[in-house]
Amino acid sequence: MSGLAVACRRVVHIYRAEAGDVVALSGVDLSIGPGEMLALVGPSGSGKSTLVALLAGLMRPSAGRVNVGTYDLGKLSDAEISRLRGTQIGVVLQGAARNLLPYASLERNVWLAQRRAARTEGIELEDPERILDLVGLRGKGAARLTDLAPGARQRAALAVGIAASPGLLLVDEPTSQLDSHGRDEVLDALETVNAERGTTVVVVTHDAEVGARLGRAVTIRDGRVGAEGRGGQDFAVVAGDGTVQLPPDVLGHFPPGTLFTVDQADGTVTLVPGGAAQIPETHTGDAA
Amino acid sequence: MAGVVRGALRSRRAQAATVLVLTGLAVAVAAAAPWYARAAERSVAVADVDGARSSELVVRVAGRVEGSIAPGGSVRPGDEVVSEVGEQAGDVVDVPGAGTTVSLRESGTIASELARINLRLVYRDEMCEHLDVEGKCPQAAGEVLLSRRTAQTLQVGAGDKVEFVLASQPPIEFTVAGTYQIGDPLGAYWALTDFGGSAALDPGADGPGDPAFVASDTVAALPVKEILADYHLRVPERLFLDDLAGLRADLSAVSRNSGAWRVTTDAVTLANRIDQERDLVTLGVGVAAVQLLVLCWFGLFFAVRHTAEQRRPDIGLLKLRGAARWRLWYLAIAQSAVPMVGGAVLGVVVGLGGARLVAGQVPEPGSAALFSGIAALAALAGALLAAVAADAGGMRAPVTDLLRHVPSRRRGWRAEVVDLIIVLVAAAGLYQSYATASEDDTSGLALLAPALIAVLVALAAARLLTPLAGRVGRRALRSGRVPAALGATQLARRPGTHRVFALLVIAVALLGTAVGGWAAASDGRTERARHELGADRVLTVQARSRAQLVAAVRAADPGGTQAMAVVRSNDGPATVLLAVDSARFAAVADWQPVYGDVPPAALLRPPAPEPLSAADGELTLDVAAKMMPAPLAPLTPGGAAGGAAAPAPAEPIFVLVHLATEAGDQVSLRFGPLGDARATYRAPLSGCGAGCRLLGIEPVTRNFTGRSVAPEPGATVTVFGLSGAAGPVAPPAVLGDVSRWRAGVGRATVGPNLTAADGALTITAVRAAREDDRSTRVYVVDAPAPLPVVSTGNTSPPAEGDPRLAVFGGEDVPVRTVGAVRTLPTVHRFGYLMDLEYADRIAENPGTVDVPQVWLAPGAPAGIVDKLRAGGLTVISDETAASVTDRLGREAPPSALRFQLVAALAGLLLTAGAFIVVAAVERPERAAELAALRAQGLPPRVVRRVAWGGYAGLAVAAVLLGLGASALAQAVTRRPIPLFVDGWDVLPVAVGPQPLPLGLALLVGLLVVGAAGAVAAVLLVRAVRREESA
Ligand SMILES: Nc1ncnc2c1ncn2[C@@H]1O[C@H](COP(=O)(O)OP(=O)(O)OP(=O)(O)O)[C@@H](O)[C@H]1O
Ligand SMILES: [Mg+2]
């Protein structure tokens, strides 16, 4: 299965809770090309996991549209989404252990994850052993999760995620508990999958290095796409509703309610804070 | 997939084992119930047949056949008459396999020179095998076998001639072939006959005499138009056990008019009783089993739901991978189903094995096993359903909830509705059980009432538990009591706790009710056995006479504290007469406090003149006789016996002096013929040894057949003295005291007139409307007349006339009630207690329906029975209070109650198991919380107290509340299973909750539930420690 494209348009998600509703996503616009590798970074509670859950079809967006490949997830029935997760979208949850049945061997776990796809026509499934091989766990098929080192556990979780040869792989915090060696192994495995199968890979991470290594890193801030880094360079992003988030370090200088004048000259946009008391400062950025 | 399930089971061994055990328990009870019920049905029927009165095993067909002087009749051979009876009566009732006997009988009077007795002449098949004969059994026509006491009274022996007189027929001469005593008076052979011993209670029996047995030819040759005939069938016991319906059909002739033949039997009563007992067993066992099953299913549901909590992430994971629904169900249900099926297999083995061990084999093991199998399958199906219901929540939950370890939401509207429905059903059932319950109706609903009350109490308490714990927790927190606060809030927050709490309360309540019912029944049985027997041990004996009975018992127990002679008789079906050796009564009888105060011996045995006694040797009677015209009215005592001279008597006057030996045998001496002048007459007395008791003096004359009869009215005999070799037997002081003499006490007895003056007693014959009522016999007063008796308070004096009782089944004697008690030993409704010796002295004829007994006190030595035998008593039955209790214990109520008890115990174990499961499932989380608090400085002491307070405290609260619910149920509902099938209620049984059984239930509850709570607490403390060190 080749990679799936992903498109989010003005996605809003609100958690209904007893203590009050929480707006987790408040208008996310994001496009991911097929076969692309992308990191979702951002502060804790910014909405990364929520976005991944929406992409996996585990929840429905409160508003906006989420497209995966040719599917509009909001319009699919539960059964169709379930089938999609069984065949085209692989999910690796945060915390390796949550992805595997602890009492079954790795091979069994992989095999179980393939069941839906095995019943679907037109899908060529790989041998569980071969999949374990792909994530660097050759010969560990009979092992249980508890027998493995933390890095290997994360890769085992990865193996389950890719078991059905999905076009989109969603991975939440794969490296958070690992040392640098373990982290490299996991990233290597991800890159192998991406390279060998062309799978679109979305990784949620706190780790800037991971973001840098994946090439494209989208920063989620306060439920929106706050910035994007490519090739080591950071960009602000104009959202679908036309808003642009300033980088936090810049924003820190201006209390809410600060007025700017916006000047544009020679392709450079200059924000000039209004009011005499304020120190004029100039920021520039490329409009995407 | 199977491998995955295996792995899951292996890693959740403890939970799987618990589910296995819980299911095993449920299935074991379900499988045991039908088998147990079948076996118990059989054994109660066996016990019923064993304990049946012999009249319940016998059918009597009574009628008449043609006699020798019937029109066109002739004297037929006896065999022919017998086979005719067999054919005719056999057509009316035919019970396959029943043994049959034919009897022929005719009433008349048998007379010797000295006395005459009304009795019946009887032929019966096989009679010689059931009689202890001295001499020979009659084979030929004209031979007669007399009872020993009849022979005694007639003063005849083997070879002597007697006369048999039928109404308006010339006397027939018979030769006495021998004397008999009935060998097995309580045996089935004598049941429903008029001629047996103590079992021959027939109010219609005419005449006081024992039957005289003759050959069939003798009866056939009697000059009668019709011969009374009986046909007895002895119903095989097998029919009561195996073919009750067939038996009922065979007995359909009972109470139907079958021409000349009338059918009587108590077999239908027995059949009904067996049916009733079987129904009770089935119902009692069934209800207990169903209750337990429902409890099991709920317990399993909660246990499985808690284990399902652990399966939620697994389900979430499969859902995340888009797995098919069946795969989710497979993984979830298989984890419950595999241990359930395993448990079911074990349960069937254990249940059937246990039931076989406890209740024994059943008549049709195949069908019983089939029923057991069906019940076991139903139990398993219920368990599987509970498992499906428990996992259903997880199947519906969204993946994100499943994966995030969010516990399933419990207090939705659905749970409220379920509670509401349960409450409504329970309340409706309770109402229904009241509305439909008549006094002796044992419907299933009435049996369920205690359980329903327990359900209501438990649900209410469980609903209060969470808010209450929350409030306690907050208050404790405010006042700084950390352990209490933590424990209470934990309790309030645990979602499954209040459900398990409710189950525990119900289980404990059921145990309390079961123990209460069982204890009440076992107390009731002991009390009833003690009451029905009257003493710790009772021997039914045969004695030559009542005097011999008293003498033998006194000789065997000179101390007077271990044995007592008793003669039981009946006056009508509902009234028991107890004649006892009253001086020993207080020491020997099992007098229960509920009867009232023990009647003092002095009340029953006021002082009376000593009996007059005569020793062997020559007796001299100083007497004068005078014939006078009959007075117009009875003379007043002391009145002058004046009047015109009468014509000379046709026959001379004799005087009979009646005496009784120490053994009670009667001895009569005849003096005379008397002349007109005062003279002394002599007669030799023998057979008395050291002394015979003087019974009375009777002037007689002879009628044309030579029999002794009362002399003509007006004949007067004056006794001036009666003395023996050693001195006067009746001294002048006694002869001259009219209060020392009395006429007969018989209701119809007329005369004689008595006057006493100057040391002489004058006896005058009087006139009577019926010649037969006339009597000239004078009795020595050596017992109070009327006879003092103590009665049960419910007796009422007769509508007219003096109070009289048919003591010993003979002619009734006047009595005087000197005291009343609530009831008397052995008495069912009405009863009288009297002194045996006094009653024996005042009763004029032997009576045939008395049961001589020896009552023994608890401490009586074993050797006393041999001493009684040596004293001439034959023991024909020997019962102890324990053996009667044991027999009652084999009836239906104890069988059902025993099962209830076992089921209640199983239920308690099961809920305790569910409790442990719930605790095990929430343990990791609680341990983590407490460990975190430990890390923040919570002392280990507090952790321990929180753990113990949370679990052991919950357990204790559940036990106390459960017992409270049980006490409430016992206080407000009727006893669900009657103490006795026959509704016996002579003694008041304790109603309502009793402290002792409740205490016992408390102990068991605390032991089982408390142990479960303790295990949960200990494991939690250990888990916290492990968490800390990790
Ligand atoms: N089930 C929920 N109910 C209510 N609010 C939720 C729920 N899940 C997440 N939130 C809230 O939504 C917001 C976004 O949460 P999310 O888990 O997506 O953040 P995140 O970026 O993944 O954070 P982290 O880096 O800590 O994983 C947070 O404010 C969080 O508190
Ligand atoms: Mg997250």
XYZ file of C-alpha atoms in Angstrom, chain B residues 74 331 715 839 841:
5
model
C -77.506 -74.853 55.964
C -11.459 -12.951 23.389
C -83.076 -60.644 99.261
C -57.784 -46.229 88.755
C -58.915 -50.419 91.950
